[in-house]
Coordinates of C-alpha atoms in Angstrom, one line a residue:
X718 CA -52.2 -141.0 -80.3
X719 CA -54.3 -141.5 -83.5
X720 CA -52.8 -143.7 -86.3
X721 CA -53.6 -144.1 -89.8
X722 CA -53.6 -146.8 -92.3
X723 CA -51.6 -145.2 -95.3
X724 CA -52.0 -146.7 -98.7
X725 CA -49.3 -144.5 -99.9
X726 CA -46.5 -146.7 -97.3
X727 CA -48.6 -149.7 -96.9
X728 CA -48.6 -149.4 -92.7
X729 CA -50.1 -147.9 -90.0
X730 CA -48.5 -144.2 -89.2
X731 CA -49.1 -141.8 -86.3
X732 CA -51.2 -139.1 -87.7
X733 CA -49.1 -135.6 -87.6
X734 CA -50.5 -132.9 -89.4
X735 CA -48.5 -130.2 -91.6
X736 CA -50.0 -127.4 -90.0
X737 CA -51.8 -128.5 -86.3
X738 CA -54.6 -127.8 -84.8
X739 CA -55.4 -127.4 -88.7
X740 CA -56.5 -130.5 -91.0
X741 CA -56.9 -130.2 -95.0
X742 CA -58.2 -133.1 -96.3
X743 CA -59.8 -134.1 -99.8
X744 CA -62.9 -136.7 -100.4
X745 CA -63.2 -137.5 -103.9
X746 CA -67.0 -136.8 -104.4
X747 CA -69.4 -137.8 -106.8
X748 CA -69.8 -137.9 -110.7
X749 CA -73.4 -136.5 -111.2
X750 CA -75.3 -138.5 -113.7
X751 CA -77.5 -140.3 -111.6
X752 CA -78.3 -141.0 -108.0
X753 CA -75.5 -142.4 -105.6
X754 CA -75.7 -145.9 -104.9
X755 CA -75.4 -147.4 -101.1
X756 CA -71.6 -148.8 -101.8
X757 CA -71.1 -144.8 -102.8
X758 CA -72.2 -144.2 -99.5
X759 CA -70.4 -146.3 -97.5
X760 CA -67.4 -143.7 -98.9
X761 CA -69.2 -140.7 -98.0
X762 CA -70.3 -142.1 -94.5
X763 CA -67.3 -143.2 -93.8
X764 CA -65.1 -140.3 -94.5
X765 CA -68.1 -138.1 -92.3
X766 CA -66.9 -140.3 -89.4
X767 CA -63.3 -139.6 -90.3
X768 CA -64.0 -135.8 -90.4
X769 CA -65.7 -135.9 -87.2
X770 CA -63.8 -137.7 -85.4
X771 CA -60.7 -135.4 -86.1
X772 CA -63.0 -132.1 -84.7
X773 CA -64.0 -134.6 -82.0
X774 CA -60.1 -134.7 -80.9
X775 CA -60.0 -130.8 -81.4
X776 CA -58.3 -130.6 -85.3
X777 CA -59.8 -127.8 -87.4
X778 CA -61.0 -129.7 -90.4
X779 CA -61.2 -128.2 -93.9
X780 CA -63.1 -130.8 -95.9
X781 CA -63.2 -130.7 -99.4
X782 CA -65.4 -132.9 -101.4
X783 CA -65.5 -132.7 -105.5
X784 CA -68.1 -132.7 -107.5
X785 CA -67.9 -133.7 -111.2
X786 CA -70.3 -132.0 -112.9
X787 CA -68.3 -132.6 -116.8
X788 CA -67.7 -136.4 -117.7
X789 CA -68.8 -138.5 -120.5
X790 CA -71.7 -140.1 -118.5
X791 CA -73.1 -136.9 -117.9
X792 CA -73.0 -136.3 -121.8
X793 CA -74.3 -139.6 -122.4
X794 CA -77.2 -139.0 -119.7
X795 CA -78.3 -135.6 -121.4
X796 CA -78.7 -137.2 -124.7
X797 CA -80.6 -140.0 -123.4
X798 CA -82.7 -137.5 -121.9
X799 CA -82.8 -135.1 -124.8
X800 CA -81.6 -132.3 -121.8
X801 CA -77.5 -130.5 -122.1
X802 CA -75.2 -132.2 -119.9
X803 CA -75.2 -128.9 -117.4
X804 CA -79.2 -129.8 -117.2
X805 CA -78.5 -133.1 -115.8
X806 CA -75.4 -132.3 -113.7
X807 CA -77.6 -129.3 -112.3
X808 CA -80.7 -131.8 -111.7
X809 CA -78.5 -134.4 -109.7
X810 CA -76.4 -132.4 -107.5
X811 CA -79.3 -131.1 -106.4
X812 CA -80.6 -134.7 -105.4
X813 CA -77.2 -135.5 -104.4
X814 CA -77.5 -132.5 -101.6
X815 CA -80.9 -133.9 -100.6
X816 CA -79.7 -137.5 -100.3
X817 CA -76.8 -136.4 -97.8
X818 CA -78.5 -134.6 -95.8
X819 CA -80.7 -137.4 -95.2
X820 CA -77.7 -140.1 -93.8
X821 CA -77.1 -136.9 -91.7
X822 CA -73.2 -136.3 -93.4
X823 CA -72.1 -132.7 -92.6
X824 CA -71.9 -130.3 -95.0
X825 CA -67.8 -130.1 -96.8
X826 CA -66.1 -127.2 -95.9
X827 CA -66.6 -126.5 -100.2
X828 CA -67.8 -128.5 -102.7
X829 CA -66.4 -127.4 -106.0
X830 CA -67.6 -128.0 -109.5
X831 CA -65.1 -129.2 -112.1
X832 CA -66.6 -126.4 -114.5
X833 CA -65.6 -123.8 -112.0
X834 CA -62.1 -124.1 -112.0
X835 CA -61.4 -124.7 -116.0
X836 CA -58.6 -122.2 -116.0
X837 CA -57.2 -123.9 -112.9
X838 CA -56.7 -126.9 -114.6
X839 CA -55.6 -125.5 -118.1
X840 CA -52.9 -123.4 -116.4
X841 CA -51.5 -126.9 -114.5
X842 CA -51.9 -128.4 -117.7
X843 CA -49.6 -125.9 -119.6
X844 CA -47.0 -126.4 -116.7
X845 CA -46.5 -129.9 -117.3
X846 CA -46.8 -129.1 -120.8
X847 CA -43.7 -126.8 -120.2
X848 CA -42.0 -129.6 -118.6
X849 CA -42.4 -132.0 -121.3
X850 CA -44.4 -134.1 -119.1
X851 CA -47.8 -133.7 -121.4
X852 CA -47.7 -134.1 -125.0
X853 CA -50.9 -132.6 -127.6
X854 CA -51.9 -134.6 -130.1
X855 CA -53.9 -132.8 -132.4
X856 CA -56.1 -131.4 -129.4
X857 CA -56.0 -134.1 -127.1
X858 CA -53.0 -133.8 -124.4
X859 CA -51.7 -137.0 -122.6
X860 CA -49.6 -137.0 -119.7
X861 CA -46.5 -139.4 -120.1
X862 CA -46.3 -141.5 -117.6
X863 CA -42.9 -142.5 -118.5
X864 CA -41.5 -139.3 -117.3
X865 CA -42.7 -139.7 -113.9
X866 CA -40.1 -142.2 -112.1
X867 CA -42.4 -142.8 -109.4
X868 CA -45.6 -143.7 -111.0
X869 CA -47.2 -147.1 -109.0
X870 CA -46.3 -145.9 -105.7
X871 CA -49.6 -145.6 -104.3
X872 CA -50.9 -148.9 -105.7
X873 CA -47.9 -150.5 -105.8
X874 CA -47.9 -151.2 -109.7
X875 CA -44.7 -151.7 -112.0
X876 CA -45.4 -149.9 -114.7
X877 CA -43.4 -152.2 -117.1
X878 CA -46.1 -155.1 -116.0
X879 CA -49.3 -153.0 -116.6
X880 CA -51.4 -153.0 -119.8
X881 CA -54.3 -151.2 -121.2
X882 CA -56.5 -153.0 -119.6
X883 CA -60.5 -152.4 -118.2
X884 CA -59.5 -149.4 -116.0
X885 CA -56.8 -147.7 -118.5
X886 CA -58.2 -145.7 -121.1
X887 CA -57.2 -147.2 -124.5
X888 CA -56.1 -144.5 -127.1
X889 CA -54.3 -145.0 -129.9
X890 CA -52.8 -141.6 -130.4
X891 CA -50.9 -142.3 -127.2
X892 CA -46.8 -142.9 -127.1
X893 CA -47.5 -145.7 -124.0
X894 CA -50.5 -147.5 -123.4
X895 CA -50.7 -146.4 -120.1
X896 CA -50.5 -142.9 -120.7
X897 CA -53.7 -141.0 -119.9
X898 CA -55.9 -137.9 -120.6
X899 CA -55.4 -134.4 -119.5
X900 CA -57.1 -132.4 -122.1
X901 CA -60.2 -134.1 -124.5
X902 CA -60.8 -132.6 -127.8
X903 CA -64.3 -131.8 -128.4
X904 CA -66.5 -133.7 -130.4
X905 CA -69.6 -132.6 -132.2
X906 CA -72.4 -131.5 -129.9
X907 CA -70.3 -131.9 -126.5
X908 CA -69.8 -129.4 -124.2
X909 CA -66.4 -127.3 -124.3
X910 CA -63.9 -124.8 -123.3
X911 CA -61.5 -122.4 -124.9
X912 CA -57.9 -123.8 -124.3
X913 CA -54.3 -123.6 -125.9
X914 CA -54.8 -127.1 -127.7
X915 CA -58.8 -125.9 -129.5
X916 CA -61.7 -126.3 -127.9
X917 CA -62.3 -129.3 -125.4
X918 CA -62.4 -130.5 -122.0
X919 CA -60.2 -131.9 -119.5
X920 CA -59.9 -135.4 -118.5
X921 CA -61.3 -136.7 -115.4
X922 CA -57.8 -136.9 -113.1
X923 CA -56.7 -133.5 -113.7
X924 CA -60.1 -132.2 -112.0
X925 CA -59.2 -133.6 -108.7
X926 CA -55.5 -132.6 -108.9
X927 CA -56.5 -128.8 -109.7
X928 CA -59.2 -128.5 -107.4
X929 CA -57.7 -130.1 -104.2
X930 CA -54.2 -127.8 -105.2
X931 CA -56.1 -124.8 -105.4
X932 CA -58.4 -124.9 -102.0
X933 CA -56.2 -127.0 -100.0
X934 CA -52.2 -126.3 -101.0
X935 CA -49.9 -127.9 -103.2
X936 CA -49.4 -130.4 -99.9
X937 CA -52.1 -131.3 -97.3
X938 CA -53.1 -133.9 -95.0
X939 CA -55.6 -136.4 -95.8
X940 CA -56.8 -137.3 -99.5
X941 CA -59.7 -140.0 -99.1
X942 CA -61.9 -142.3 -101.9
X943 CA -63.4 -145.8 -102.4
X944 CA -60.8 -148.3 -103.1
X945 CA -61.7 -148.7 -106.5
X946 CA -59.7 -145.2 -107.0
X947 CA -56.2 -146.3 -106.3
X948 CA -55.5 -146.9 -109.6
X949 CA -55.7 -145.3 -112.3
X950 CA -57.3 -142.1 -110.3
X951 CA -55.3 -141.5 -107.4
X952 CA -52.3 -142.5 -109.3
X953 CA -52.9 -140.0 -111.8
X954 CA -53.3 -137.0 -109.0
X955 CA -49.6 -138.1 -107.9
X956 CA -48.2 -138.1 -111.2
X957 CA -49.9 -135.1 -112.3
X958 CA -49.6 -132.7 -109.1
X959 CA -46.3 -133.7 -107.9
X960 CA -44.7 -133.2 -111.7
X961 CA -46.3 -130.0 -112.0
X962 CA -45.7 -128.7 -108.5
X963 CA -42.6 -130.3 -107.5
X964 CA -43.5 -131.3 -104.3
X965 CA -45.3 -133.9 -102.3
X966 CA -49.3 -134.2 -102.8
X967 CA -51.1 -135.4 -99.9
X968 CA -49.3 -136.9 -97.0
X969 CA -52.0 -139.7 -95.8
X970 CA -54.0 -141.4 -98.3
X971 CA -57.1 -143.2 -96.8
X972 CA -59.0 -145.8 -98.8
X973 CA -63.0 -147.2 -98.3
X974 CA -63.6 -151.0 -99.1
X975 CA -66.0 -152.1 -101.7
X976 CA -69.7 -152.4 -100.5
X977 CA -70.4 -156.0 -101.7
X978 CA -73.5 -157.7 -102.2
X979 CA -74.0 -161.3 -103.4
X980 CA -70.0 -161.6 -102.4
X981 CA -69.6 -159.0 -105.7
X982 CA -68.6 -155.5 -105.5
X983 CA -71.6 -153.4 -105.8
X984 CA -71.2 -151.2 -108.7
X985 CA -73.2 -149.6 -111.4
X986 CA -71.8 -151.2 -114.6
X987 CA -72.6 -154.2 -112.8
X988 CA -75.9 -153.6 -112.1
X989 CA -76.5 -154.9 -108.6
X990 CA -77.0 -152.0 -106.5
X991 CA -79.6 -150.2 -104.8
X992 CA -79.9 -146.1 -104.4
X993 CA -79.5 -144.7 -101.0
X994 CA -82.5 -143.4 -101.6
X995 CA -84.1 -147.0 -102.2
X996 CA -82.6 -148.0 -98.5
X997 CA -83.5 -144.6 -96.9
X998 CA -87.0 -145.7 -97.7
X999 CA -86.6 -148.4 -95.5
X1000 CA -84.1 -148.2 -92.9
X1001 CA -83.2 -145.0 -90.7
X1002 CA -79.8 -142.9 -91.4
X1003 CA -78.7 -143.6 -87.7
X1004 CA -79.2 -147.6 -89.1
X1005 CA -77.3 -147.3 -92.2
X1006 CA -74.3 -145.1 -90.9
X1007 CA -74.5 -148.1 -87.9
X1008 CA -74.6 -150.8 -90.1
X1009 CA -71.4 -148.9 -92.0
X1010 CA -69.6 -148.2 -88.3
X1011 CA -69.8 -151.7 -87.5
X1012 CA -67.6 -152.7 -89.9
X1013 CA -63.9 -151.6 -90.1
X1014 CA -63.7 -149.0 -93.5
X1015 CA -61.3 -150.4 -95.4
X1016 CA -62.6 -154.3 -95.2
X1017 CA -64.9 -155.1 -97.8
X1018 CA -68.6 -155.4 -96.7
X1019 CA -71.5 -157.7 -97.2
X1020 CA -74.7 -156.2 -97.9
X1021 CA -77.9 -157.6 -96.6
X1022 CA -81.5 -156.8 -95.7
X1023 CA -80.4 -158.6 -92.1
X1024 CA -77.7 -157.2 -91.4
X1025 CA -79.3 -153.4 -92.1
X1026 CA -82.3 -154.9 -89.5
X1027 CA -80.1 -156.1 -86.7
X1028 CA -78.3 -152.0 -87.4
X1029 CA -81.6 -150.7 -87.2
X1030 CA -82.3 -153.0 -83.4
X1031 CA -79.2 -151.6 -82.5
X1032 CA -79.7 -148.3 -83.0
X1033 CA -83.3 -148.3 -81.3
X1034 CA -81.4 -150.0 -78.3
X1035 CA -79.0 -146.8 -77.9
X1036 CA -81.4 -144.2 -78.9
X1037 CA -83.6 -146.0 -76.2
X1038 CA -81.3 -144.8 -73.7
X1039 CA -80.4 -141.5 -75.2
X1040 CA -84.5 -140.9 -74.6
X1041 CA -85.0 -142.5 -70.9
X1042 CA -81.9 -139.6 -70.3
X1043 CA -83.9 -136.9 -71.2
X1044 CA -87.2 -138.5 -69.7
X1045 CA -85.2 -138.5 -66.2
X1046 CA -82.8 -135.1 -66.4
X1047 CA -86.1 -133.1 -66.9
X1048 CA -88.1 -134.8 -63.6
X1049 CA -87.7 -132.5 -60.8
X1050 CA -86.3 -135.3 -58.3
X1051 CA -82.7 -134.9 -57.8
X1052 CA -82.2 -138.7 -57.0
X1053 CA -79.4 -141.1 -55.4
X1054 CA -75.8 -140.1 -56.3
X1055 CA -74.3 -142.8 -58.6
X1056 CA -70.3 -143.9 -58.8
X1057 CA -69.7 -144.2 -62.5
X1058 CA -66.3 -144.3 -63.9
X1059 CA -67.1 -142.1 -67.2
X1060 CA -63.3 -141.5 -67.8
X1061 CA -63.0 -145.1 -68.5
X1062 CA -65.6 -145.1 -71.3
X1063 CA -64.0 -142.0 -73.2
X1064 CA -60.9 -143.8 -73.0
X1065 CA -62.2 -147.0 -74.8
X1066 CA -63.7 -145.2 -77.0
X1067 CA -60.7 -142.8 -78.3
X1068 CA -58.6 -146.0 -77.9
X1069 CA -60.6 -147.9 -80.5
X1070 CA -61.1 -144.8 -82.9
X1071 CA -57.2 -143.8 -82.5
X1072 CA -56.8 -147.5 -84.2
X1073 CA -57.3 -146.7 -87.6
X1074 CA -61.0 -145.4 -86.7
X1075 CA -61.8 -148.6 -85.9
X1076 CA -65.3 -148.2 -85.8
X1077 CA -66.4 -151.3 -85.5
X1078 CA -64.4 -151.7 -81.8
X1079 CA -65.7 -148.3 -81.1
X1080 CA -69.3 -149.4 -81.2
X1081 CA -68.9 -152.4 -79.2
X1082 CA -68.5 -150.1 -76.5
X1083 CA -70.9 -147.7 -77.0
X1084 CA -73.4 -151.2 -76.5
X1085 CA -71.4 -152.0 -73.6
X1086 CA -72.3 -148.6 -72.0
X1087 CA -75.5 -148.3 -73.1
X1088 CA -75.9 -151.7 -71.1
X1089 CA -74.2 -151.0 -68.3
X1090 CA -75.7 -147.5 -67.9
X1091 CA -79.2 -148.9 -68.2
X1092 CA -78.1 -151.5 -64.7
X1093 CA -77.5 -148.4 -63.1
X1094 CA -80.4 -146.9 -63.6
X1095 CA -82.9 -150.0 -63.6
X1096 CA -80.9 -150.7 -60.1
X1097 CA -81.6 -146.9 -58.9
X1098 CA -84.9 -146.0 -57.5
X1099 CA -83.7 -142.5 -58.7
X1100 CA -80.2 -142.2 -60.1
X1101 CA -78.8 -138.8 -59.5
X1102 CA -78.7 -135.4 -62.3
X1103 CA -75.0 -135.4 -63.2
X1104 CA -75.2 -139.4 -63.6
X1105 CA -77.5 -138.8 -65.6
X1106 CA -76.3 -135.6 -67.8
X1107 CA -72.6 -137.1 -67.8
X1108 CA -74.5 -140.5 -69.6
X1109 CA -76.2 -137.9 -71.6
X1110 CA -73.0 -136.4 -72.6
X1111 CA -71.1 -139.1 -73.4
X1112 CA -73.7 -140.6 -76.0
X1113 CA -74.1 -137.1 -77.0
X1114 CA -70.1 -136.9 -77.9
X1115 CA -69.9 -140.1 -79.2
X1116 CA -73.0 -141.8 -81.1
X1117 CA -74.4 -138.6 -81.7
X1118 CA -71.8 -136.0 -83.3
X1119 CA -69.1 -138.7 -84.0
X1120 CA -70.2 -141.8 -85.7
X1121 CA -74.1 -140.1 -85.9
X1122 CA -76.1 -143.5 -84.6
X1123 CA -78.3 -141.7 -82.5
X1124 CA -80.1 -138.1 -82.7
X1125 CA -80.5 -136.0 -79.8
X1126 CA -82.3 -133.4 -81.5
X1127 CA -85.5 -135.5 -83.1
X1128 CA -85.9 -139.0 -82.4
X1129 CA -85.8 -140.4 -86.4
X1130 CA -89.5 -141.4 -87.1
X1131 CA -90.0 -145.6 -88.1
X1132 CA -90.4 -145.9 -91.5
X1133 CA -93.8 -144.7 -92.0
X1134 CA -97.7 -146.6 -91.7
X1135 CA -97.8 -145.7 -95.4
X1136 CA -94.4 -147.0 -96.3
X1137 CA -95.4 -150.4 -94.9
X1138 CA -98.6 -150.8 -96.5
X1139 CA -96.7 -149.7 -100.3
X1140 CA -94.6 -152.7 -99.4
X1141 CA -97.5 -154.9 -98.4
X1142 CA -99.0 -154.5 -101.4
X1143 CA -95.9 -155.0 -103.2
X1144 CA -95.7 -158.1 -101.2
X1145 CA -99.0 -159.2 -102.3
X1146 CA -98.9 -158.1 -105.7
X1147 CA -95.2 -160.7 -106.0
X1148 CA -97.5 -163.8 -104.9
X1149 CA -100.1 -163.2 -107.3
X1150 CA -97.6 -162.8 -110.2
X1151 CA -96.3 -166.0 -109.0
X1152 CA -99.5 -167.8 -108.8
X1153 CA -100.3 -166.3 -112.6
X1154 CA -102.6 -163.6 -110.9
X1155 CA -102.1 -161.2 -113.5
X1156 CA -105.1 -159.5 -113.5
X1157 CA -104.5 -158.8 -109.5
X1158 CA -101.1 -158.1 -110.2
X1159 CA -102.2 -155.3 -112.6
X1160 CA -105.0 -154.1 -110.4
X1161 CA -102.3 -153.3 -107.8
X1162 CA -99.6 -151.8 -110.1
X1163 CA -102.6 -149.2 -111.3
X1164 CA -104.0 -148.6 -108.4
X1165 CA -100.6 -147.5 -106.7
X1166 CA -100.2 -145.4 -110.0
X1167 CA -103.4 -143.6 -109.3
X1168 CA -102.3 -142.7 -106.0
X1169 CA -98.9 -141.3 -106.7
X1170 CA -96.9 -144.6 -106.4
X1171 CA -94.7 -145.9 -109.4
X1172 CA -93.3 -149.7 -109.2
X1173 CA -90.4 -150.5 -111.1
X1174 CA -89.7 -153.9 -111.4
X1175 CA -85.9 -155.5 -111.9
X1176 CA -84.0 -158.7 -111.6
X1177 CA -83.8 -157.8 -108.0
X1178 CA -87.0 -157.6 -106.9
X1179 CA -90.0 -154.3 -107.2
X1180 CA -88.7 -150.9 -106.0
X1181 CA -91.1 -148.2 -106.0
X1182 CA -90.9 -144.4 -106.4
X1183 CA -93.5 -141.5 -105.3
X1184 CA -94.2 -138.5 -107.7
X1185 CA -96.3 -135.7 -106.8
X1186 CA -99.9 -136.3 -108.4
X1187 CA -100.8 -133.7 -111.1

């Protein structure tokens, strides 16, 4: 029986679909101004093992993960860059695509762009216009949260003890301070769309709300996002789709801890984070999604350089096995029949993963029966074909196409002889800077520019980039 953390009751709850075998559930994806950091990924990988793990206990699973492609970052972005905002939206979904594939996340079920359903959103605007839910000021509607009696029961909030604060959008055309955007007038030079208020474009809540309503149902399953989205985000989807539609939104509400590093949250506007792509550089997907399984989802999460190596030992210790398998299932000798209790294993397994997906138990077994599978075999001149396939099977099931640790397909290639001699040199280039070596320092830097390689230097230490060479 699987059970699921709820934020929305604050308690564990066994999971019950509206409609089984089927499962609708929502990932709030990415706003595409830049490439996704690693706490960004934590969400996505984590909500991948979610997914998986419902088709691994034989749900259908209609996953739906968003992609913001209008936002005020994105306008910022394309005028930084001299580029429209649809240029840079364009530019990093297509990196975001690249960067997923990568950490080995399936594909969503859809991934649909704010811009694509506009009139979607206008029309539930106009309903809670109707209502007297929304008001327009002079092109610029706001949802009034005052008319909403249940407002702050995802996060738990009283909304007589909020304030406008860092995460509420300060506005002073608004009745309450805690009111919020549905429809933005345009401004000179932004992009916008034809509506009943003038020309504009909608808020960032109302996306999310639309979208998940229109390809999932007015009520569904499972709506999932980073912790940081609680409130005002997820809120907002509450307020707004349950006013408009009269009915409940989503029925479980799962929520990501923050990916910390330093013991603070890693964020953008902070500044300490790193790219996935600046840790797929150096550690495997199977060692990332590891070092993300081995902590439980919604606990925060320390990041560190150590912790990603130990993830990447692990990994090499299962994936070990998963190759000795296939060594020994394609030698002709049949071998030595071998007792195993397999059932046992499964059973752990589910039994871990039925716990609020606790990873983290789960793959604490999956080392205990790689160990115990590699006794057998060390202690078996010639263990015997089904062993063998069942041990197969199992890590097949379970490291492979739930939590994806290991790869039966292609054995994930170290980080490449070239890789490691970039990072040498980096290495080497750091000392010199530190004994006042400039002029080896420089010789480095140019060098690796000649040959394709770009160093970027921060507060955090030298990164590098490739480009192609002209």
């Amino acid at each position: 029986m699987l059970k699921i953390y709820n934020t929305l009751t604050k308690q564990k709850e066994e999971f019950v679909p509206l409609n089984p075998p089927l499962v609708k559930m929502y990932m709030c994806g990415p706003t595409v101004y830049d490439y996704f950091h690693i706490g960004n990924a934590r969400s996505f990988i984590m909500s991948d093992i979610v997914r998986r793990y419902l088709e691994y206990k034989g749900y259908v699973v209609t996953f739906v993960m968003n992609l913001t492609d209008v936002d005020d970052k994105i306008i910022k972005k394309a005028n930084e860059e001299r580029k429209t905002a649809k240029e840079v939206a364009e530019f990093y979904i297509k990196e975001f695509f690249t960067d997923i594939e990568k950490l080995r996340i399936k594909p969503a079920t859809y991934y649909p762009r704010a811009t694509e359903f506009m009139n979607d959103m206008i029309e539930m605007i106009k309903r809670l216009e109707e209502k007297g839910i929304a008001y327009n000021i002079d092109g610029n509607v706001f949802y009034d949260v005052s008319k909403f009696m249940d407002y702050g029961k995802l996060s738990g909030k009283k909304t007589e003890e909020l304030e406008a604060g860092a995460r509420v959008e300060v506005n002073e055309q608004k009745k309450h301070p805690l009111d919020f955007a549905l429809w933005k007038k345009a401004k000179e030079g932004e992009p916008y769309w034809e509506s009943p208020w003038g020309k504009g474009r909608p808020g960032w809540h109302i996306e999310c709300s639309a979208m998940s309503c229109k390809l999932l149902g007015e009520s569904f399953d499972i709506h999932a996002g980073g912790h940081d989205l609680i409130f005002p985000h997820h809120e907002n989807e509450i307020a707004q789709s349950e006013a408009a539609n009269e009915k409940p939104f989503a029925k479980y509400w799962l929520h990501f801890g923050f990916l910390n590093i330093n013991e603070e949250k890693m964020s953008k506007s902070l500044g300490n984070f790193f790219t996935a792509r600046e840790i797929l550089k150096k550690y495997s997907a199977e060692a990332i999604r590891l070092f993300f399984a081995q902590a439980h989802y919604r606990g925060p999460l320390n990041f560190s350089d150590e912790l990603l190596q130990a993830a990447e030992k692990g990994v090499e210790k299962i994936q070990n096995l998963a190759d000795k398998l296939n060594e020994e299932l394609a030698k002709s000798v049949e071998g030595k029949k071998v007792e195993f209790n397999f059932e046992q294993w499964y059973k752990k397994f589910e039994e871990a993963m039925d716990d609020d997906f606790n990873s983290a138990q789960a793959t604490a077994v999956l080392f205990d029966f790689t160990r115990e599978v590699n006794r057998v075999i060390s202690e078996s001149e010639n263990a015997d074909k089904q062993f063998l396939a069942d041990a197969k099977s199992f890590l097949k099931k379970t490291a492979d196409e739930v939590l994806g640790i290991v790869n039966f397909e292609k054995k994930e290639e170290l980080p490449s002889l070239e890789n490691d001699l970039i990072e040498l040199l980096i290495k080497i280039r750091t000392e010199a800077k530190q004994n006042k070596n400039y002029a080896l320092s420089d010789k480095i830097r140019d060098e690796l520019k000649n040959l394709g390689v770009i160093l970027q230097d921060t507060k955090e230490g030298t990164s590098y980039k490739k480009i192609k060479k002209m």
